[in-house]
Short mmCIF file of C-alpha atoms in Angstrom, two decimals:
data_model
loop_
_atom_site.label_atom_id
_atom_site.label_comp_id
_atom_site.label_asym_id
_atom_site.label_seq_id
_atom_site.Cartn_x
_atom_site.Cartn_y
_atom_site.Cartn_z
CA UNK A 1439 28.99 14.80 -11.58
CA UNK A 1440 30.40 13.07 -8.43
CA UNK A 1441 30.25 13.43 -4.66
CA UNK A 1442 32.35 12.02 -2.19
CA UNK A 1443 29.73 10.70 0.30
CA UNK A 1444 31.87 11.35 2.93
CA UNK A 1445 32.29 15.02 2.04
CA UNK A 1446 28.44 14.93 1.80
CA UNK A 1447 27.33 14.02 5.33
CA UNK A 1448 25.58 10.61 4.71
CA UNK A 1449 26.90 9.03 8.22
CA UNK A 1450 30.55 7.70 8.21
CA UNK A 1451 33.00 8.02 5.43
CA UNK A 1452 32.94 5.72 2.75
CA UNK A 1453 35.79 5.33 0.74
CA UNK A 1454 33.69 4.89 -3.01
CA UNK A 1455 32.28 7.49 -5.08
CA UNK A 1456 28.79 7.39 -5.82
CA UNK A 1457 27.33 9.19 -9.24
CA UNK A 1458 24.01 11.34 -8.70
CA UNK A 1459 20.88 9.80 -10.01
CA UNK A 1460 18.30 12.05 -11.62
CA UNK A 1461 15.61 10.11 -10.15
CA UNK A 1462 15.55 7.78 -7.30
CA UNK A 1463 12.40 6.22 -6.97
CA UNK A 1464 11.70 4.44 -3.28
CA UNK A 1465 9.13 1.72 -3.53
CA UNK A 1466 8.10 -1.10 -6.03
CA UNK A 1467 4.31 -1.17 -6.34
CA UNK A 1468 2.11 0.03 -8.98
CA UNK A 1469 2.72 3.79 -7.98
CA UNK A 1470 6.52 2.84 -8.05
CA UNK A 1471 6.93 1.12 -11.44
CA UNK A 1472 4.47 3.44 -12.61
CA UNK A 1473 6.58 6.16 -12.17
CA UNK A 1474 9.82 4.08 -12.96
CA UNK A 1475 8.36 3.92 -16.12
CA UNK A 1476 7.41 7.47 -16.94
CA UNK A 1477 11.18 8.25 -15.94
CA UNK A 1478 12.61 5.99 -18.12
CA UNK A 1479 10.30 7.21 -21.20
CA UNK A 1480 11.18 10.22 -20.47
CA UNK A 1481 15.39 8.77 -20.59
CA UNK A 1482 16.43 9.77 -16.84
CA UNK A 1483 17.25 6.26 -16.38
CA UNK A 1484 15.46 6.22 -13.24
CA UNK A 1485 17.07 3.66 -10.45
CA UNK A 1486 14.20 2.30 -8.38
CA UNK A 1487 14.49 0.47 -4.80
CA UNK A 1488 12.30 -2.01 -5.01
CA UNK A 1489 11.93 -2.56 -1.08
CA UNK A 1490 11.30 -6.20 0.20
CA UNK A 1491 8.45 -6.67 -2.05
CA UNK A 1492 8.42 -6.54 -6.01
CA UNK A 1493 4.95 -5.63 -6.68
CA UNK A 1494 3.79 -3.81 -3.49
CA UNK A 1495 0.68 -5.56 -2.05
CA UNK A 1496 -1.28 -6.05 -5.37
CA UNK A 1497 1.46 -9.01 -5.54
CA UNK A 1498 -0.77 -10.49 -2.80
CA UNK A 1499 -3.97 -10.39 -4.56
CA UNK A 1500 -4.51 -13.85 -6.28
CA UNK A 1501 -6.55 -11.97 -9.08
CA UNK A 1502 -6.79 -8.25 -10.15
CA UNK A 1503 -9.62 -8.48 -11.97
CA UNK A 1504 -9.88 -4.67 -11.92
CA UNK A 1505 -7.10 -2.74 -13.70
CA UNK A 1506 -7.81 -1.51 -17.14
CA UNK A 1507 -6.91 -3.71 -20.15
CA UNK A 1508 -6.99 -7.34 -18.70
CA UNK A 1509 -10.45 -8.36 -19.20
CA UNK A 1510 -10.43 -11.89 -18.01
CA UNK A 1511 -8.42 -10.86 -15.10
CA UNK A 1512 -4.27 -11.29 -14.02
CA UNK A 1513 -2.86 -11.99 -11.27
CA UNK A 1514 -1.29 -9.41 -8.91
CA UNK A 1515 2.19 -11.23 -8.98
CA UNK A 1516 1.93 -11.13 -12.65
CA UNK A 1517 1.07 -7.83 -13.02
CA UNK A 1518 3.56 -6.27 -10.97
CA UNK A 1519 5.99 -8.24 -13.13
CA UNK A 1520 4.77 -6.63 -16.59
CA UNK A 1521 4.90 -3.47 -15.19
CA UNK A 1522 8.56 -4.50 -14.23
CA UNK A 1523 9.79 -5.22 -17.54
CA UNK A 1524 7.81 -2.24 -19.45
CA UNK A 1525 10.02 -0.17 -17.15
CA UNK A 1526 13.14 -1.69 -17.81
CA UNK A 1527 12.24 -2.06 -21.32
CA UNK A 1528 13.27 1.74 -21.56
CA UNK A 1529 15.92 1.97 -18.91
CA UNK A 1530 14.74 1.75 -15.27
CA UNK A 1531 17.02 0.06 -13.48
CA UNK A 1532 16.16 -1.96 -10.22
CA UNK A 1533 18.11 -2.49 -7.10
CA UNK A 1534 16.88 -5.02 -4.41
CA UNK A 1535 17.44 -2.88 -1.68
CA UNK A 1536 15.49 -1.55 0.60
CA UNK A 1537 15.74 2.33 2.26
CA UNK A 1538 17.52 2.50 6.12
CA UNK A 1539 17.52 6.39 6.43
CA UNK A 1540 17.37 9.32 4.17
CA UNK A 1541 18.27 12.88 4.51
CA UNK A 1542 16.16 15.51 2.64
CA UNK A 1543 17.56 18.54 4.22
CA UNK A 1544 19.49 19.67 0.97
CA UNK A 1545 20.15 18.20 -2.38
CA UNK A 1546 21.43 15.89 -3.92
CA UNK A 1547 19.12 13.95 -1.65
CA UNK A 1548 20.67 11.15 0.31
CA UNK A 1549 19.51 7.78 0.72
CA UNK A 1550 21.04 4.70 3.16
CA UNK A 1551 19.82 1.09 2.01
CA UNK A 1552 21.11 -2.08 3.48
CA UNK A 1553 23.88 -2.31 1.31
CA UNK A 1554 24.92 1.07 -0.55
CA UNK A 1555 24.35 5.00 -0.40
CA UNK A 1556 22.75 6.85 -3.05
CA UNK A 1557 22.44 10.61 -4.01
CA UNK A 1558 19.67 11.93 -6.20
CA UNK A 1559 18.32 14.86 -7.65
CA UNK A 1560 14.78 13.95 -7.57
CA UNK A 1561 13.02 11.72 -5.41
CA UNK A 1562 9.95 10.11 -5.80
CA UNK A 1563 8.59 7.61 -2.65
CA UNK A 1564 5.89 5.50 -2.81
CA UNK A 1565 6.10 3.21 0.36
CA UNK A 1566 2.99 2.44 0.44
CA UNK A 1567 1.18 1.57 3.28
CA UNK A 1568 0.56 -2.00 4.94
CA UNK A 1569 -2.83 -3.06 6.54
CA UNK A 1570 -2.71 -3.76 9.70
CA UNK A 1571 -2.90 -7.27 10.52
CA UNK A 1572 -5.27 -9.17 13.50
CA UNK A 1573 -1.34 -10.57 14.40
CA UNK A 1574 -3.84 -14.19 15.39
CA UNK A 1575 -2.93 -17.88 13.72
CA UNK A 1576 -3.28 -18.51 10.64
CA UNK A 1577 -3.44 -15.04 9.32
CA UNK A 1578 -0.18 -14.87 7.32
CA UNK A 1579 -0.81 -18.62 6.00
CA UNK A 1580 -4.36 -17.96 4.63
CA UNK A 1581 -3.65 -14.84 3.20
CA UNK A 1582 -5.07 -14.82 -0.41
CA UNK A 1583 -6.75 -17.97 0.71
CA UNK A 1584 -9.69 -16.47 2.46
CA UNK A 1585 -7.96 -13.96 4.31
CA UNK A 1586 -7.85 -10.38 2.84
CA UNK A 1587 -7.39 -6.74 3.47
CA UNK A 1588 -8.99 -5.36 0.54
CA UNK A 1589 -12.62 -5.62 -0.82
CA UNK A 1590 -12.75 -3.95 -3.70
CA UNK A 1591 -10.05 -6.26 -5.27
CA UNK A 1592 -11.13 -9.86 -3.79
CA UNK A 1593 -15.27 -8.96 -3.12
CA UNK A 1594 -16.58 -10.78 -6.51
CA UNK A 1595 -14.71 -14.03 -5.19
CA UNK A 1596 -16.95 -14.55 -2.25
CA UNK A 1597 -20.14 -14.70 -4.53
CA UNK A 1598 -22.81 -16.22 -2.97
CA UNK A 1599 -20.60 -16.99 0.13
CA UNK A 1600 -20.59 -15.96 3.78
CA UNK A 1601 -18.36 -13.60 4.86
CA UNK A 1602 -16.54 -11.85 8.19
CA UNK A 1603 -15.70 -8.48 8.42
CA UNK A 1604 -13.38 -7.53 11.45
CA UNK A 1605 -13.33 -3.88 12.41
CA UNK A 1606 -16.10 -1.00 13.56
CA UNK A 1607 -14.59 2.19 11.41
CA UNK A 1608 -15.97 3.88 8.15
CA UNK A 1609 -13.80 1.28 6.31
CA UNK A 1610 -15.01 -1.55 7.75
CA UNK A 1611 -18.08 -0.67 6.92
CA UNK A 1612 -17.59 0.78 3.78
CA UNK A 1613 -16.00 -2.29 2.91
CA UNK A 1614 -18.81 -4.64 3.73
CA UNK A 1615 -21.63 -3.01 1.95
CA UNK A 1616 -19.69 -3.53 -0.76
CA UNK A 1617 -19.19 -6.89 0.09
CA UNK A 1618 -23.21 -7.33 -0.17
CA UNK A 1619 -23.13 -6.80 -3.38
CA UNK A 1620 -21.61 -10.53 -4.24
CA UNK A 1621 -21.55 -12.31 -0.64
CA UNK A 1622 -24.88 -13.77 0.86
CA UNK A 1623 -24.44 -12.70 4.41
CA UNK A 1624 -21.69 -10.21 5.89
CA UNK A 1625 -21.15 -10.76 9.68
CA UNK A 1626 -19.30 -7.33 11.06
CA UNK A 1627 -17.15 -8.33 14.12
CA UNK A 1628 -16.27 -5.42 16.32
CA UNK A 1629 -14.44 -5.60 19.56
CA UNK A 1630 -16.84 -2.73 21.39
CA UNK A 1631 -20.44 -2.35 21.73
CA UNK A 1632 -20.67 0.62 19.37
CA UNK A 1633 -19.22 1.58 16.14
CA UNK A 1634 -16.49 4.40 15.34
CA UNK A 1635 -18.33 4.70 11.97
CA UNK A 1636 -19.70 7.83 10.64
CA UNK A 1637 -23.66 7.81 10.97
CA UNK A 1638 -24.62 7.66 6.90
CA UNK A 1639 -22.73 4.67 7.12
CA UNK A 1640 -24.24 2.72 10.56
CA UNK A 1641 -27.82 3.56 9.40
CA UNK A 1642 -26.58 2.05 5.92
CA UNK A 1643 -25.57 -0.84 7.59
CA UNK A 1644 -27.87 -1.32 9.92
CA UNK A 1645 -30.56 -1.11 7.11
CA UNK A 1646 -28.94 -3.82 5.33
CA UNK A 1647 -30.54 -7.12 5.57
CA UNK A 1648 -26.98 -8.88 4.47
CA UNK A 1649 -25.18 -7.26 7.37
CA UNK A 1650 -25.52 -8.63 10.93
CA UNK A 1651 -23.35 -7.72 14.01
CA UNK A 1652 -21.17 -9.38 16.47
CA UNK A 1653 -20.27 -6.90 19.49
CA UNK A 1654 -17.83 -7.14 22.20
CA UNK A 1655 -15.60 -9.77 20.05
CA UNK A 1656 -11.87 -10.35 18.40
CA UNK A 1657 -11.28 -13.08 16.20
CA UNK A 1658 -8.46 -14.74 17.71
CA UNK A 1659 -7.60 -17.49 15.39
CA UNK A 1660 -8.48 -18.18 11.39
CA UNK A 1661 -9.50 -21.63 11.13
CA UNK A 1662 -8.81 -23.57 7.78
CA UNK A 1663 -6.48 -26.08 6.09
CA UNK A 1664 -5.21 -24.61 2.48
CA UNK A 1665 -8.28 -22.07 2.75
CA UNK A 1666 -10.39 -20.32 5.43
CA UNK A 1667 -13.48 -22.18 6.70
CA UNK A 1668 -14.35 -20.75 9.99
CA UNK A 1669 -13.13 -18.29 12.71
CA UNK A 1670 -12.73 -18.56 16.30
CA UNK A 1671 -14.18 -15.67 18.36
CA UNK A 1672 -13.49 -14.83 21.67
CA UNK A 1673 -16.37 -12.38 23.72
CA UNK A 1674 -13.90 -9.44 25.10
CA UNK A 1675 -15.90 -8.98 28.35
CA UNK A 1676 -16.90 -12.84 29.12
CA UNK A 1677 -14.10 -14.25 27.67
CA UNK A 1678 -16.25 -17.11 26.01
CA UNK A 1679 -15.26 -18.58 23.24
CA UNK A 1680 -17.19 -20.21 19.66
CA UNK A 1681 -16.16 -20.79 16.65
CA UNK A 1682 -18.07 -19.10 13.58
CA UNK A 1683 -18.05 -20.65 9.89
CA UNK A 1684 -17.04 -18.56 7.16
CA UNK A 1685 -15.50 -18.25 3.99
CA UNK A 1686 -13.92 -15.37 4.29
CA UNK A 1687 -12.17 -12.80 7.02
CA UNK A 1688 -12.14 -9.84 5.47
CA UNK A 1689 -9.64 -7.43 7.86
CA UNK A 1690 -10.05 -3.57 8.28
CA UNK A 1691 -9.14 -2.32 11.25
CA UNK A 1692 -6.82 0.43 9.46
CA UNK A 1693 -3.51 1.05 7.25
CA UNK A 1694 0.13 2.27 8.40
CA UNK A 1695 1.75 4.30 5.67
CA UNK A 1696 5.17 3.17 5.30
CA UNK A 1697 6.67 6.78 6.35
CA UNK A 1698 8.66 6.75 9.15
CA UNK A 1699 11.80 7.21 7.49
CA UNK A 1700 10.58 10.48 6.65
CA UNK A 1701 9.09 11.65 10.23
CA UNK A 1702 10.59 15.37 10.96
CA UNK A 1703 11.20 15.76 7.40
CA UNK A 1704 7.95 16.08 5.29
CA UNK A 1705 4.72 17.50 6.20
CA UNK A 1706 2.31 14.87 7.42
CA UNK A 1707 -1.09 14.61 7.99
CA UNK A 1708 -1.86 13.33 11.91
CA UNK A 1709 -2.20 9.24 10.57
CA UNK A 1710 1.10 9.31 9.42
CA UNK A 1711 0.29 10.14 5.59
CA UNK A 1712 2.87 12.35 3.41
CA UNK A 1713 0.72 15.32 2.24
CA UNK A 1714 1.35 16.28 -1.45
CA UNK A 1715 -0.55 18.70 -3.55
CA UNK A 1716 -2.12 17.52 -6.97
CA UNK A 1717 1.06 17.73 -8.88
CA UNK A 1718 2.45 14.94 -5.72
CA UNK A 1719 4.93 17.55 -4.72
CA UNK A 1720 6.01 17.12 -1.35
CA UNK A 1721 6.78 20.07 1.33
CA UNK A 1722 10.35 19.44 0.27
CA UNK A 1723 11.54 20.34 -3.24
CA UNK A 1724 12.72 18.10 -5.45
CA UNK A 1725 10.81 15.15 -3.73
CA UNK A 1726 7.21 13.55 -4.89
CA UNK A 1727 5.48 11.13 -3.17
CA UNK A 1728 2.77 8.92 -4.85
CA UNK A 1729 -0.15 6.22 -4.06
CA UNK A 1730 -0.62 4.71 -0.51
CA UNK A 1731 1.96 6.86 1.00
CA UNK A 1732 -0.06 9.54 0.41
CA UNK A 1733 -3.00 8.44 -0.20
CA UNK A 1734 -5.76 6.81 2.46
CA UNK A 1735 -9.20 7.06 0.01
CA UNK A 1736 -8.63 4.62 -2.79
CA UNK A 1737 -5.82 2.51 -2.27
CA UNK A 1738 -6.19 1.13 -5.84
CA UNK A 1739 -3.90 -0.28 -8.47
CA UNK A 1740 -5.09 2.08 -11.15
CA UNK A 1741 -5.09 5.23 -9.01
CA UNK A 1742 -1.55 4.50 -7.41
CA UNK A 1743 -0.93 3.70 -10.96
CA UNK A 1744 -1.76 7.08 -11.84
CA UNK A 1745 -0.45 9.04 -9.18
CA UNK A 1746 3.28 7.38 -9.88
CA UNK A 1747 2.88 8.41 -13.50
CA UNK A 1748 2.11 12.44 -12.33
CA UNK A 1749 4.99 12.30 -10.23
CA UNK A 1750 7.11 11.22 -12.44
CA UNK A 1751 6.21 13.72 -15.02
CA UNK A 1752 6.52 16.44 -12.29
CA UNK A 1753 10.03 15.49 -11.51
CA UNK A 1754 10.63 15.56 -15.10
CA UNK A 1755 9.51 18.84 -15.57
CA UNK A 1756 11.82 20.00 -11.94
CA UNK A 1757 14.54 18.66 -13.69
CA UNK A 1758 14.08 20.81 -16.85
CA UNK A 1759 13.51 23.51 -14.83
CA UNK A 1760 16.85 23.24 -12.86
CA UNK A 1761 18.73 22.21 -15.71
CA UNK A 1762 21.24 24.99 -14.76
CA UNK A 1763 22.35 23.96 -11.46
#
């Protein structure tokens, strides 16, 4: 079945016909190709826009060591790759394209990218979400080279290594007790005089001989050449200035889910997050959302992983269901 897109209402009139895809899947990361490939197993030949970044932000992590079934350890470039070409191995297909506007006010969905229109039955988004960055020189460069955003995946390669965390919330701190567990010394650097953190977590930290505390600072400038060695702090009240040596800036002073395109359209919680219910169905029928997008607890490979793979099964089983229309 065709529409006409003009006929349809997706901005001006374009002269081409566009077919309808059964599943349209908005994002590339592990919740993306997850699903990609659950929707091609399932033969909907789903068409998947991979965004700017094949891979999502696991792609950034210089080791993933982990996700279920690589026991020495792959890297997150490499990964996102295999996951790729399992997709495609049963039919996804993959358009380097990223999303511009979308209306989900009736179906077939519509979706603007940068260079086409699409309609779909289905739609499954997983964004993601992007850490927000210190925006200080340096950053970008060193990232994977002493700079990260995520513990849990780079933590074991600071053993026996001094470490910065920057941030004063319950991930921040979350984040560098865990850090203890490998890392000889974990210096917190807030930019107030108190933390935001919940109070299990302060006394945690505060009990912790591995954690000490830096008050009333920003970093503003990662020092290294290739890989981090130090960081340069400046005192927010004094305006002093020292430079600290580390090997690592770890950086948690929150994420922004990638959702904007959808503001007015789905229910979201008050940060920004697309709230699904344990099936990933959206307020909106017809449309799923899985891993960072709608998730701000785990942000893991394996759980966007899985929450792709339940979408896509869902919008499987929506199809069946309205088979008839």
């Amino acid at each position: 079945m065709e529409f006409n897109l003009s006929e349809v209402g997706l901005g001006k009139s374009s002269k081409k016909e566009s077919k309808v895809e059964k599943v349209l899947i908005l994002g590339a990361g592990p919740a993306g190709l997850s699903a990609a490939l659950y929707a091609a197993r399932a033969e909907l030949s789903p068409l998947v826009l991979t965004g700017t970044e094949m891979g999502g932000q696991a792609s950034l992590t210089h080791t993933i060591e982990n996700y279920p079934g690589f026991p020495e350890g792959i890297a997150g470039a490499e990964l996102g790759e295999l996951f790729r070409q399992q997709a495609e191995r049963f039919g996804a297909r993959f358009e380097y394209d990223l999303a511009t506007a979308v209306d989900l006010s009736q179906r077939p969905f519509k979706v603007r990218t940068y260079s086409n229109e699409y309609l779909a039955e289905t739609l499954i988004i997983a964004t993601g979400a992007s850490p927000n960055h210190l925006n200080v020189p340096k950053e970008s460069e060193l990232t994977g080279r002493g700079v990260s955003y995520c513990a849990t995946c780079d933590g074991w390669f600071f053993k026996d290594k001094k470490v910065v965390v920057v941030g004063g919330g319950d991930s921040a701190l979350e984040e560098g007790l865990f850090l203890t567990r490998y890392a000889t010394d974990v210096t917190v650097i807030h930019r107030r005089d108190q933390l935001r953190a919940g109070a299990i977590l302060q006394k945690r930290a505060r009990e912790n001989p591995k954690i000490h505390f830096i008050w009333d600072t920003v970093v503003s400038e990662i020092l290294g050449n290739g890989v981090v060695n130090g960081v340069r702090l400046k005192n927010v009240k004094t305006g002093e200035t020292r430079d600290l040596e580390t090997d690592g800036v770890f950086i948690f002073i929150g994420h922004t889910p990638n959702t904007q395109l959808f503001q007015g359209q789905l229910d979201m919680t008050p940060q920004g997050y697309i709230v699904t219910d344990m099936q990933m169905r959206t307020s909106v029928e017809g449309v799923f959302a899985a891993g960072e997008v709608m998730d701000p607890h785990y942000r893991q490979v394996v759980t966007s992983a899985g929450m792709g793979a339940a979408a896509a099964i869902e919008a499987t089983r929506f199809l069946e269901a309205h088979s008839s229309e």
